[in-house]
PDB file of C-alpha atoms in Angstrom:
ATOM      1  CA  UNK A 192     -19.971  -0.352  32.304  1.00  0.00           C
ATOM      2  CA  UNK A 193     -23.091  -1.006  34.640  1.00  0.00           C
ATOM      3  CA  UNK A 194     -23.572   2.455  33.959  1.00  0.00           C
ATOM      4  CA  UNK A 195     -23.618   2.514  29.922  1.00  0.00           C
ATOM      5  CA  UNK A 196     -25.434  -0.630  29.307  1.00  0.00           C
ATOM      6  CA  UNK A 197     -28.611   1.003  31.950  1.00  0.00           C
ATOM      7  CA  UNK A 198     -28.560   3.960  29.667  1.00  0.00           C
ATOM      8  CA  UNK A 199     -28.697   2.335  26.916  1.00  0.00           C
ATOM      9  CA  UNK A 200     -31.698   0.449  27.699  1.00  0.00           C
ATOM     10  CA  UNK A 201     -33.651   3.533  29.676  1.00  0.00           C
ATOM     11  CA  UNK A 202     -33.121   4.634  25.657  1.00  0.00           C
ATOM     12  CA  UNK A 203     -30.574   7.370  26.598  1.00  0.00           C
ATOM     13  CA  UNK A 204     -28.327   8.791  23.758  1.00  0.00           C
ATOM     14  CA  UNK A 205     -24.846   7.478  24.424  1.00  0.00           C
ATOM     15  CA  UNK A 206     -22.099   9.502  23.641  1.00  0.00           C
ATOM     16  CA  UNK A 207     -19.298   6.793  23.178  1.00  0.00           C
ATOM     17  CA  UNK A 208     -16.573   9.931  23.159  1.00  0.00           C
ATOM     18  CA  UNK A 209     -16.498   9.283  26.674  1.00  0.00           C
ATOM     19  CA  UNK A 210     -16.901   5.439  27.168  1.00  0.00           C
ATOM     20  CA  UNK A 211     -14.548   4.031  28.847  1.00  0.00           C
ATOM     21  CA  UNK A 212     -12.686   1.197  27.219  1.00  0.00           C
ATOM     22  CA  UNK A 213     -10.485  -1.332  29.005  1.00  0.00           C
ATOM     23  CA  UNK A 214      -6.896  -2.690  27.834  1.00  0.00           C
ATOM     24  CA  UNK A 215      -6.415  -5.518  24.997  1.00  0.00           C
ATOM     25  CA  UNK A 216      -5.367  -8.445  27.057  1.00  0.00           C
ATOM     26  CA  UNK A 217      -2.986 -10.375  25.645  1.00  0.00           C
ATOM     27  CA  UNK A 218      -4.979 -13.253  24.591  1.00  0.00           C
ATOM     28  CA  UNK A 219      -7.225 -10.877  22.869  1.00  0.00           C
ATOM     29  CA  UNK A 220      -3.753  -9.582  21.582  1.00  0.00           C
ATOM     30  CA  UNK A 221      -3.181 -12.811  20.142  1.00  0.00           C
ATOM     31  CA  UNK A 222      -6.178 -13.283  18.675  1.00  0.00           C
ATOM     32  CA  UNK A 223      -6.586  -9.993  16.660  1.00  0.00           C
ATOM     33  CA  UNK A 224      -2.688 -10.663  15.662  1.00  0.00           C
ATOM     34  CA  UNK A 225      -3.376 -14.188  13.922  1.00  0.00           C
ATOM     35  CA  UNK A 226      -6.651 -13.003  12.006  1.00  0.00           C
ATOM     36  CA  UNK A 227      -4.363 -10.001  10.487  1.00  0.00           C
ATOM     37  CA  UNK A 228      -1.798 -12.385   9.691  1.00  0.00           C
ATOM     38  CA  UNK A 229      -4.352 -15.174   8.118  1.00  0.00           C
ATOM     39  CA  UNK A 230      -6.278 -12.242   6.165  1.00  0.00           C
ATOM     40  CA  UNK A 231      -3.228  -9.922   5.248  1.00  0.00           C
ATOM     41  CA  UNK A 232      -0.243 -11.031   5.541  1.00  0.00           C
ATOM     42  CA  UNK A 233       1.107  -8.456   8.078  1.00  0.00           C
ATOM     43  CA  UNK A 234       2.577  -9.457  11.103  1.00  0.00           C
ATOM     44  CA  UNK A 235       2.013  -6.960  14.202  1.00  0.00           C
ATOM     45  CA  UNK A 236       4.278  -7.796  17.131  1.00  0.00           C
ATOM     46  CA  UNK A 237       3.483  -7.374  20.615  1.00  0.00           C
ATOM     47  CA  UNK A 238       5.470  -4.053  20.815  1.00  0.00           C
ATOM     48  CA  UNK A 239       2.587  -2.900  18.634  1.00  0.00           C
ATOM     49  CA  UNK A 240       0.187  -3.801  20.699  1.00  0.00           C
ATOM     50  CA  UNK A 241      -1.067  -0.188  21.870  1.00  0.00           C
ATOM     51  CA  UNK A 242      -1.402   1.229  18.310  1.00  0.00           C
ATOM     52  CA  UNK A 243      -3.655  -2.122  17.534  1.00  0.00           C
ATOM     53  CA  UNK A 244      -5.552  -1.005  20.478  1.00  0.00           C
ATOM     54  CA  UNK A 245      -5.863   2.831  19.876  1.00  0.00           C
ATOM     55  CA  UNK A 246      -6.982   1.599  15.972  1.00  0.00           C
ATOM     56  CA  UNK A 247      -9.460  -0.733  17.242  1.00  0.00           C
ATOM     57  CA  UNK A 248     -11.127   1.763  20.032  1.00  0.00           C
ATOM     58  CA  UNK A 249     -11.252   4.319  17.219  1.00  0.00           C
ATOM     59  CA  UNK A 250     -13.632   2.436  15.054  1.00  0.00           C
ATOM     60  CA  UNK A 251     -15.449   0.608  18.387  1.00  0.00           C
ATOM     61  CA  UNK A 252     -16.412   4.336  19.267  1.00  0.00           C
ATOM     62  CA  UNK A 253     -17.726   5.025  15.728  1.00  0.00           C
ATOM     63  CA  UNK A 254     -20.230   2.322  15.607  1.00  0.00           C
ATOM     64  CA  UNK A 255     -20.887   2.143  19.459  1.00  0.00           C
ATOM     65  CA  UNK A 256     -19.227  -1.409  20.476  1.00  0.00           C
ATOM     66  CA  UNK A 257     -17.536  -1.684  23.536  1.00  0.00           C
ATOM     67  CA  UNK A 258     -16.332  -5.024  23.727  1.00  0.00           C
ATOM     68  CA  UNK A 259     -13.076  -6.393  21.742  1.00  0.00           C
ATOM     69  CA  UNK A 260     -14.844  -9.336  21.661  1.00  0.00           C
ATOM     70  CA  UNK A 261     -17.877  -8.768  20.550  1.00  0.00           C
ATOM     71  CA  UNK A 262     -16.223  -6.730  17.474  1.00  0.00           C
ATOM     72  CA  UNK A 263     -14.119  -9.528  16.530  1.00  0.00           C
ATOM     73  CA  UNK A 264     -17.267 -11.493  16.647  1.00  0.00           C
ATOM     74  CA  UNK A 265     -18.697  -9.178  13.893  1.00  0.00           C
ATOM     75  CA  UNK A 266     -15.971  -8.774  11.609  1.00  0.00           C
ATOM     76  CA  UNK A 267     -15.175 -12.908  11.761  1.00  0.00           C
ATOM     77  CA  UNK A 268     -17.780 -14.261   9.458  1.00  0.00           C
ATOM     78  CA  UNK A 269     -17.685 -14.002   5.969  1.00  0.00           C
ATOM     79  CA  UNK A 270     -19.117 -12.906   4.095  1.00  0.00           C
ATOM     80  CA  UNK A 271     -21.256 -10.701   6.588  1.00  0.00           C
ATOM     81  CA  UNK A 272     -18.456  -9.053   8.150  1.00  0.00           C
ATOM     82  CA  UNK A 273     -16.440  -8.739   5.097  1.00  0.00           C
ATOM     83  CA  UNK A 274     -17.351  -4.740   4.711  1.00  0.00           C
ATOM     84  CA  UNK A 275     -16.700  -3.760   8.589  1.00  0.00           C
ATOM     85  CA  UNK A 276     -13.222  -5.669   7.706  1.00  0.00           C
ATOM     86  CA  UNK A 277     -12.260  -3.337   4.722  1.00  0.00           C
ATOM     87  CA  UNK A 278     -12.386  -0.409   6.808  1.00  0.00           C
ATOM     88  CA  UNK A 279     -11.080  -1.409  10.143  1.00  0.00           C
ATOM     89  CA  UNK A 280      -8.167  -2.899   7.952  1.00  0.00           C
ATOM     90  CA  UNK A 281      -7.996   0.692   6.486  1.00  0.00           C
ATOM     91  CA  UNK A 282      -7.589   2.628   9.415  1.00  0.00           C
ATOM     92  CA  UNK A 283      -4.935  -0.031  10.212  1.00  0.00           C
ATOM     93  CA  UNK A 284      -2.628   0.459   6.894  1.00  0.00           C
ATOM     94  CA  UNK A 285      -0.341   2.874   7.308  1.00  0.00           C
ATOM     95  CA  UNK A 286      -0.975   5.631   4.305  1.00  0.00           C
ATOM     96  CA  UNK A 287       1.619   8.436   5.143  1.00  0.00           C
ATOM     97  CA  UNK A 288       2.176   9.218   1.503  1.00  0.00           C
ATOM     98  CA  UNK A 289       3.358  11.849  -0.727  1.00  0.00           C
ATOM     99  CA  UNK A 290       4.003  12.149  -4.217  1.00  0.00           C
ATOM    100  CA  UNK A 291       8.333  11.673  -5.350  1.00  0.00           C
ATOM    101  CA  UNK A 292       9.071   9.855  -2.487  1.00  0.00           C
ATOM    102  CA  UNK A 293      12.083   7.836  -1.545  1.00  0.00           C
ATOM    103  CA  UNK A 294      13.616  10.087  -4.639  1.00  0.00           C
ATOM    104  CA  UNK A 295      16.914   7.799  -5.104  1.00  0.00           C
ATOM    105  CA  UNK A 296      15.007   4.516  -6.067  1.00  0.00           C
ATOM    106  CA  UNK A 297      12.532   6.738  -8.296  1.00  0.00           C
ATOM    107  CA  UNK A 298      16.160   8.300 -10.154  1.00  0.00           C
ATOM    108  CA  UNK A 299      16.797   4.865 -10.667  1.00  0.00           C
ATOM    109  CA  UNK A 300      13.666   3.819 -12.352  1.00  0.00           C
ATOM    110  CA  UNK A 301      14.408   6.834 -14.408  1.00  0.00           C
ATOM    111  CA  UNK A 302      17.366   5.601 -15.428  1.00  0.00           C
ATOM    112  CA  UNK A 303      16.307   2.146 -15.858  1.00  0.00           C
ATOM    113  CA  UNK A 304      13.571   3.208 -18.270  1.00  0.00           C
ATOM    114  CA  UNK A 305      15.694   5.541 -20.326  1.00  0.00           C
ATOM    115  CA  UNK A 306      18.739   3.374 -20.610  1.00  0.00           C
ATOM    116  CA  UNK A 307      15.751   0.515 -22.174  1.00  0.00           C
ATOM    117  CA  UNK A 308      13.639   2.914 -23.907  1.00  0.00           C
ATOM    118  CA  UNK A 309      14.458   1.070 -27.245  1.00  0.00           C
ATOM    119  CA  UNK A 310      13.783  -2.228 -26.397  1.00  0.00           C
ATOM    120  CA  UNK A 311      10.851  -2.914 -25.514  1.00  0.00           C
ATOM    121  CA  UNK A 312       7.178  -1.334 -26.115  1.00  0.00           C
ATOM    122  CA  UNK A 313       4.639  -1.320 -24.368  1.00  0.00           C
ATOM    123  CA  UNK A 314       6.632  -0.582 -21.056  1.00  0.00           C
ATOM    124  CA  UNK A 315       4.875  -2.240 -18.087  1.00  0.00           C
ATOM    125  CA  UNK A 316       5.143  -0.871 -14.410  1.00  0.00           C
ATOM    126  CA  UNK A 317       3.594  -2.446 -11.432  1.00  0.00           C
ATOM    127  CA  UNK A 318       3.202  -0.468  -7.934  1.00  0.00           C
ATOM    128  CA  UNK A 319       2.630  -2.914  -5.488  1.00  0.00           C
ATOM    129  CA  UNK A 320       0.991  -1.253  -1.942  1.00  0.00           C
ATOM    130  CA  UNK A 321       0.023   1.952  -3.683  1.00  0.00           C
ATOM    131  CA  UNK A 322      -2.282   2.868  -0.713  1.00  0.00           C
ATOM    132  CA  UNK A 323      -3.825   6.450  -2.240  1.00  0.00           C
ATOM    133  CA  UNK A 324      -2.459   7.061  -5.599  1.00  0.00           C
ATOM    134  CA  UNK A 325       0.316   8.971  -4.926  1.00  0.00           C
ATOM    135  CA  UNK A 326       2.984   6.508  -5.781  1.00  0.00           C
ATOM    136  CA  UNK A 327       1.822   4.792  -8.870  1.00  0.00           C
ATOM    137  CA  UNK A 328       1.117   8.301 -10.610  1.00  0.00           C
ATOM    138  CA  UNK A 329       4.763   9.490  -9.872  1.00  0.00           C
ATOM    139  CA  UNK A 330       5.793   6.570 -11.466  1.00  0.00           C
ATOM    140  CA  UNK A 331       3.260   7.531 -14.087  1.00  0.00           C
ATOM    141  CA  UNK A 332       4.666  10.926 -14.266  1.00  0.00           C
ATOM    142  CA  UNK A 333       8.114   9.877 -14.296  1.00  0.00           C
ATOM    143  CA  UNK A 334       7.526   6.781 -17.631  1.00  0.00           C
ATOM    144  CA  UNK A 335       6.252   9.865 -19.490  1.00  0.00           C
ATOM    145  CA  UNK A 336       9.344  12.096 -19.238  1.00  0.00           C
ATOM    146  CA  UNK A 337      11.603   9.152 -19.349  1.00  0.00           C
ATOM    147  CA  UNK A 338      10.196   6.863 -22.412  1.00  0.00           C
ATOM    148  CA  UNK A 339       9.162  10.934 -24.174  1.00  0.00           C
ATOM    149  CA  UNK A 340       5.922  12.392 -25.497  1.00  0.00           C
ATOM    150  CA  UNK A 341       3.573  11.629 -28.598  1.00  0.00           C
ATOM    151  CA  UNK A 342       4.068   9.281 -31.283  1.00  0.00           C
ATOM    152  CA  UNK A 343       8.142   8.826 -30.639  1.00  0.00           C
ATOM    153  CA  UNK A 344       7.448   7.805 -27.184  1.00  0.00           C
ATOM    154  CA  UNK A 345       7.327   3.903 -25.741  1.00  0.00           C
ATOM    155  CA  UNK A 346       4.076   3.117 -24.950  1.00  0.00           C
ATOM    156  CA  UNK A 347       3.335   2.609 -21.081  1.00  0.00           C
ATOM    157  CA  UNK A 348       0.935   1.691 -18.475  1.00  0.00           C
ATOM    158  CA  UNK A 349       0.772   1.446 -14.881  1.00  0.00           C
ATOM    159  CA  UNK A 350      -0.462  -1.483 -12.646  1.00  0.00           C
ATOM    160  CA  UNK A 351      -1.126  -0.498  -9.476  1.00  0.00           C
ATOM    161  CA  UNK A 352      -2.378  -2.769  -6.181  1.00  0.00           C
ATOM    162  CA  UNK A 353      -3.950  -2.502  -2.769  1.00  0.00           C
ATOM    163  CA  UNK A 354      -5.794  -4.065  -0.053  1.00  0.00           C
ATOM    164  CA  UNK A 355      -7.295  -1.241   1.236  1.00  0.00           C
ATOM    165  CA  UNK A 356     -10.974  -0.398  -0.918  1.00  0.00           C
ATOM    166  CA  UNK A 357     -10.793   3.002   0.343  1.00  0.00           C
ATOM    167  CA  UNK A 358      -7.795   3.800  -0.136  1.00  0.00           C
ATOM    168  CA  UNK A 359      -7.653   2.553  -4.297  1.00  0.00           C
ATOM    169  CA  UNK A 360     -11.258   5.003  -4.305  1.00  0.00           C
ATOM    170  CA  UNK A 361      -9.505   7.505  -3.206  1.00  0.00           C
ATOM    171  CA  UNK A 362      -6.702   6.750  -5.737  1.00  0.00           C
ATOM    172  CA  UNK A 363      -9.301   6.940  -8.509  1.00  0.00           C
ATOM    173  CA  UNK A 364     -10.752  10.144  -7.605  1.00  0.00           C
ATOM    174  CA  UNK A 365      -6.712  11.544  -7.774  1.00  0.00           C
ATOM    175  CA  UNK A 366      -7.487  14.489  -5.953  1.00  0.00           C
ATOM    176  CA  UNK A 367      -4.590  15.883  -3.242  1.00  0.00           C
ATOM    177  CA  UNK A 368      -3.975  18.342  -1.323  1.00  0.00           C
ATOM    178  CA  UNK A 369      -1.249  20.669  -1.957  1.00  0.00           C
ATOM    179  CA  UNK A 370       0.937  19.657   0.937  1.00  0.00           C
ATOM    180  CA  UNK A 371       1.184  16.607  -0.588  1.00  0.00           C
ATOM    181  CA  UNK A 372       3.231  17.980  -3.659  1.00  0.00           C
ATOM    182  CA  UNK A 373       5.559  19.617  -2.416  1.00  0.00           C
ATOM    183  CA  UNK A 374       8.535  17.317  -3.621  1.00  0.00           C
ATOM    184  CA  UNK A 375       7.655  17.674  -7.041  1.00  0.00           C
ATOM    185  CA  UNK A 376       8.934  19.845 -10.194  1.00  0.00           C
ATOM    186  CA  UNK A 377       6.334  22.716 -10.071  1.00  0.00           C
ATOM    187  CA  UNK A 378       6.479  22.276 -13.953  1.00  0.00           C
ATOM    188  CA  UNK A 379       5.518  18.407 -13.505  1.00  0.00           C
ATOM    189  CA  UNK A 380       2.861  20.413 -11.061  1.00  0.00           C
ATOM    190  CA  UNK A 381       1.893  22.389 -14.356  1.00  0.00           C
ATOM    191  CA  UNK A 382       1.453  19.858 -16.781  1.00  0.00           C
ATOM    192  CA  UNK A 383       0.161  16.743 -14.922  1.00  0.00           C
ATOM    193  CA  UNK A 384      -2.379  18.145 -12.472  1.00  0.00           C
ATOM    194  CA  UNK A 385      -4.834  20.933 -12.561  1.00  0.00           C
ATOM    195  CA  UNK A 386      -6.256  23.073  -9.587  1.00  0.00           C
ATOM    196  CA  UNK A 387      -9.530  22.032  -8.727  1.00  0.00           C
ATOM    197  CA  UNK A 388     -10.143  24.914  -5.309  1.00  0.00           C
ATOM    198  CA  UNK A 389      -7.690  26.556  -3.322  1.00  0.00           C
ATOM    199  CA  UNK A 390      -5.379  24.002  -2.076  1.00  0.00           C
ATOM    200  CA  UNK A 391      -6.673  20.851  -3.661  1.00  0.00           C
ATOM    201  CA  UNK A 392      -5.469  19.489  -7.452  1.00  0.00           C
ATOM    202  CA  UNK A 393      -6.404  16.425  -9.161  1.00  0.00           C
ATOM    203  CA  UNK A 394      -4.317  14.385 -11.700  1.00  0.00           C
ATOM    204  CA  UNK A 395      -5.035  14.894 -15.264  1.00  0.00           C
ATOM    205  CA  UNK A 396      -7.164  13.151 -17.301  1.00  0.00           C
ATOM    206  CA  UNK A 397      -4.358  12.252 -19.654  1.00  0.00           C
ATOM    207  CA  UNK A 398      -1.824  10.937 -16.309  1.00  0.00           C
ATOM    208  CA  UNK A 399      -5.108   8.745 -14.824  1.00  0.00           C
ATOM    209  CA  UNK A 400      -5.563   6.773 -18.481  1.00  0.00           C
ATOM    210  CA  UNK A 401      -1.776   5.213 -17.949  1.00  0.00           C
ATOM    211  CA  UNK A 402      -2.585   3.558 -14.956  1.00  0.00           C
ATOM    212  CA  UNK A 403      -5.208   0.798 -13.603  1.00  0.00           C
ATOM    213  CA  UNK A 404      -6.337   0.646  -9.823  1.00  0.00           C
ATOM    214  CA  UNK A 405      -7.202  -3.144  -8.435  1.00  0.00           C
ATOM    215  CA  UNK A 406      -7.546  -4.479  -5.234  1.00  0.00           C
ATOM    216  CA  UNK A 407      -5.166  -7.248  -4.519  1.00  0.00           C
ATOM    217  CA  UNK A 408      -4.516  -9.258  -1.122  1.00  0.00           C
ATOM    218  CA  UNK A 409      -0.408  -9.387  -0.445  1.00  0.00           C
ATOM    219  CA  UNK A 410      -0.821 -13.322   1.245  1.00  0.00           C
ATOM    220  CA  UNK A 411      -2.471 -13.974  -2.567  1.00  0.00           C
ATOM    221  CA  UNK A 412       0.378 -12.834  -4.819  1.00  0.00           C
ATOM    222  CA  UNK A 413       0.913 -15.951  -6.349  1.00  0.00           C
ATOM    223  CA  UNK A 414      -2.449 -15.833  -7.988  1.00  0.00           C
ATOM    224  CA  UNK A 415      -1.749 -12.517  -9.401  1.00  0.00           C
ATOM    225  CA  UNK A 416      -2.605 -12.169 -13.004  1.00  0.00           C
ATOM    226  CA  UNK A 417       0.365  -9.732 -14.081  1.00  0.00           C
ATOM    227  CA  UNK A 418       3.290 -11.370 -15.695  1.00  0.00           C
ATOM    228  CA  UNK A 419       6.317  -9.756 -17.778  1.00  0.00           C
ATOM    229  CA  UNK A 420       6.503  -6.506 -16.102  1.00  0.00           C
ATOM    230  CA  UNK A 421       9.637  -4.145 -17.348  1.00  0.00           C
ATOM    231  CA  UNK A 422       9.497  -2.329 -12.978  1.00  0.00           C
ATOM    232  CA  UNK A 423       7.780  -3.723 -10.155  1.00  0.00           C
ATOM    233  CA  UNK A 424       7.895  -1.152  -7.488  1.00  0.00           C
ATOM    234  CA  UNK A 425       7.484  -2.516  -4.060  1.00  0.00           C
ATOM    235  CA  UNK A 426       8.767  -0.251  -1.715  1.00  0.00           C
ATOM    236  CA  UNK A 427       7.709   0.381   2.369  1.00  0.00           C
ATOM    237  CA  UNK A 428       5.281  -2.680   2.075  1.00  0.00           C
ATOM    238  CA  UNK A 429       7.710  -6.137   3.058  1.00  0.00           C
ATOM    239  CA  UNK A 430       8.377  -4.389   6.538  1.00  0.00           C
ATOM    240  CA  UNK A 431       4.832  -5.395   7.850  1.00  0.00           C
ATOM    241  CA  UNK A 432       6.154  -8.840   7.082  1.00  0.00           C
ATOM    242  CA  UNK A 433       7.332 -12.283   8.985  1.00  0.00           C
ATOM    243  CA  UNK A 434      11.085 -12.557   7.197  1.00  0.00           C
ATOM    244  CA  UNK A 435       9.809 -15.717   6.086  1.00  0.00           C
ATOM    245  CA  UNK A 436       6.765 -14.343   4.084  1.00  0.00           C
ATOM    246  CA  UNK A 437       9.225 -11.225   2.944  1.00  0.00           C
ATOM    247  CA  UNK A 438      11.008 -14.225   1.153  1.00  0.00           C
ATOM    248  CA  UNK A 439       7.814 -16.257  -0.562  1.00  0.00           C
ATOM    249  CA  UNK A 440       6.625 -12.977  -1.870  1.00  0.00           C
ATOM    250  CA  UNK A 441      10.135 -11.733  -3.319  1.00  0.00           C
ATOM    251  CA  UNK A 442      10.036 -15.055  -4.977  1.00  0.00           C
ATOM    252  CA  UNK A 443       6.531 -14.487  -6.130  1.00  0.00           C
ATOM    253  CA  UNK A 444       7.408 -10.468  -7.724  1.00  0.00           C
ATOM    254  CA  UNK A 445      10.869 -11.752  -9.658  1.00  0.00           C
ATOM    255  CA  UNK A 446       8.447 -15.004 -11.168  1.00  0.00           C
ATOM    256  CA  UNK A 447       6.371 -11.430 -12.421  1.00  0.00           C
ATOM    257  CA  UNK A 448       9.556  -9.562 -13.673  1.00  0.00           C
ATOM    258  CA  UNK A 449      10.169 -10.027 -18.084  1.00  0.00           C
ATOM    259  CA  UNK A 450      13.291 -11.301 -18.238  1.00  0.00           C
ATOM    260  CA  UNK A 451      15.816  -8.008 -17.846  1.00  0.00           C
ATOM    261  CA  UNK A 452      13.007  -5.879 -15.473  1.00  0.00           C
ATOM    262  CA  UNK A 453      14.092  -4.824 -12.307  1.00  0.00           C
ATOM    263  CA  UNK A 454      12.363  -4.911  -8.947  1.00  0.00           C
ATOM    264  CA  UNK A 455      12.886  -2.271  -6.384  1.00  0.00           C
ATOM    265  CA  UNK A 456      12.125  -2.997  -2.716  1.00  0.00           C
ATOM    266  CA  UNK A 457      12.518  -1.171   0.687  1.00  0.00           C
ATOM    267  CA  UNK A 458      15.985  -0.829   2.426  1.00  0.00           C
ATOM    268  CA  UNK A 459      16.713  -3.616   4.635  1.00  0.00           C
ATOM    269  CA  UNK A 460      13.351  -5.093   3.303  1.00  0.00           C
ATOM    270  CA  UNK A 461      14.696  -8.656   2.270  1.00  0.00           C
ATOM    271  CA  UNK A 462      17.678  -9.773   4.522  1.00  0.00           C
ATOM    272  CA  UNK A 463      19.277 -12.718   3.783  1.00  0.00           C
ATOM    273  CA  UNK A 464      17.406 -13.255   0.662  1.00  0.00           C
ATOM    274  CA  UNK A 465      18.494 -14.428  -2.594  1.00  0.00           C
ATOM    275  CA  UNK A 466      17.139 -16.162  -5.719  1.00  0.00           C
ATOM    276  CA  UNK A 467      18.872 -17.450  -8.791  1.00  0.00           C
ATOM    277  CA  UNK A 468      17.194 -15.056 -11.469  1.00  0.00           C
ATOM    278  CA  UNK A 469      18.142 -11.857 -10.031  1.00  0.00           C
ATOM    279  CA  UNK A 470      21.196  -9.647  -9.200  1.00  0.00           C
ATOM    280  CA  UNK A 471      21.097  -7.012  -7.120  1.00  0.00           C
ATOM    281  CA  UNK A 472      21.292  -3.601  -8.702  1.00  0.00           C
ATOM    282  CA  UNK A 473      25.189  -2.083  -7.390  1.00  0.00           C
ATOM    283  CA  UNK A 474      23.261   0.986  -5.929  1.00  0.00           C
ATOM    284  CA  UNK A 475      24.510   1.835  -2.393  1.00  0.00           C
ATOM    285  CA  UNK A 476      21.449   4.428  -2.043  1.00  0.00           C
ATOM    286  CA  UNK A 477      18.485   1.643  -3.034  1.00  0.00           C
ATOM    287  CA  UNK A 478      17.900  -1.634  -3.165  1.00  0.00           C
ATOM    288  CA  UNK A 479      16.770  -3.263  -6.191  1.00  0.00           C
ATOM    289  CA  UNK A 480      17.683  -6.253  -8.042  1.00  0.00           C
ATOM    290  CA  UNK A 481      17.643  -7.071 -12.326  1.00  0.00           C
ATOM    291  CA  UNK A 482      16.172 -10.158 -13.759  1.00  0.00           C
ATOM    292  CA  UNK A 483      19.159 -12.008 -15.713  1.00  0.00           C
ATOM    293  CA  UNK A 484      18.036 -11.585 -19.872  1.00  0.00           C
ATOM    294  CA  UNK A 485      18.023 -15.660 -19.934  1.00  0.00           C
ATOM    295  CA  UNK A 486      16.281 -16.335 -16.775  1.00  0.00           C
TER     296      UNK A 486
END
């Protein structure tokens, strides 16, 4: 390191590719563990230690730090560090994606809306961790063919959250590559996307009106504006969770749910919970639970 800081005073180009970088000790572990936790919500346990450490490297390289320290030092204060924050933290989210994922809990919104069609109008659908898009405009997608087209058709919109800044621009944009519509009806292809160069497409106009993009902090839930929605979707997000905060913000999404709405989580996402409003949905394929009418 003798070696790098020299050059970097002789006035040498560095070319932090090949900087070496030591390990994350454990009571820098600790401390880059409790500031995600504080800020986020999500919980990284020690046996995550060397993807925290690969993430962090990645975006040390980019803007020439070598010292764990010295980064948390610049990402600490707020509201200075604030922007170097929003894109370390989106590096660190998980957005493996696509567009009709988990299909089973989507058939059952499908079901869910057309079985309620009648009842209520405007329909209101809340994706909760929509990372790039892809999720809330299935959902979009889906509300349309379920609730039907023009002027016989429930009214809808979509709510959709993130953390991640870069991640809900992308969202806006709704531009995807191909790969990443594969699991789709080619005739839902047709008529909600158009082909904007040879393997990208971006969601129509029409599809991007029904839903609203807004950041939104997971450990903050409670202060969340959106009340009486029909579906909150919530699904691959509680597993980056302490059980115990799983639980406070279950408690927080059914307070959100109109009385009859349904809330669909994860698999395995919220063991040994249970609230008085709710029952779960008798679905062995998903997991998802129904507001009681009177609650």
């Amino acid at each position: 390191m003798d070696k790098v800081r020299n050059d970097a005073l002789k006035g040498t180009v560095m070319n932090w590719e090949k900087v070496p970088y030591s390990m994350l000790s454990d009571a820098q572990f600790l401390l880059w563990q409790a500031l995600l936790e504080e800020r986020t919500g999500m919980y990284v346990p020690l046996e995550r230690k060397s993807l925290l450490q690969s993430n962090l490297i990645i975006r040390m390289r980019e803007i020439g730090c070598t010292n764990y320290d010295q980064y948390y030092a610049q990402i600490l204060p707020k509201p200075s560090g604030l922007l170097e924050w929003s894109i370390l933290l989106d590096r660190l989210m998980v957005q493996e994606t696509r567009f009709y994922r988990n299909s089973e809990s989507l058939q059952l919104v499908k079901r869910f809306l057309e079985r309620g069609r009648a009842k209520r109008s405007p329909v209101n659908i809340w994706s909760v961790g929509c990372c790039t898009g892809e999720e809330p405009y299935t959902l979009a997608m889906l509300a349309h063919e379920s609730l039907g087209d023009g002027e016989s058709g429930a009214a809808f919109g979509i709510s959709a959250t993130d953390i991640s800044l870069p991640a809900l621009h992308k969202a806006r944009e709704g531009i995807y590559n191909g790969r990443k519509l594969v699991d789709l009806d080619p005739s839902w292809v047709e008529k909600y996307f158009r082909k904007v160069d040879g393997s990208n497409y971006q969601v129509a106009d029409e599809l991007k009106r029904r839903v609203c993009f807004s950041m939104a902090n997971m450990v903050e839930i409670d202060k969340s504006p959106l009340r009486h929605m029909d579906v909150i979707y919530c699904q691959n997000v509680l597993i980056y969770f302490r059980k115990e905060r799983r639980h406070e913000i279950l408690d927080c999404l059914i307070e959100r749910l109109a009385p009859g709405g349904m809330l669909v989580i994860g698999q395995g996402e919220a063991t040994n919970w249970t609230h008085p409003w709710v029952a779960r949905v008798p679905d062995n394929q998903t997991l998802a639970y129904l507001r009681h009418t009177d609650s």
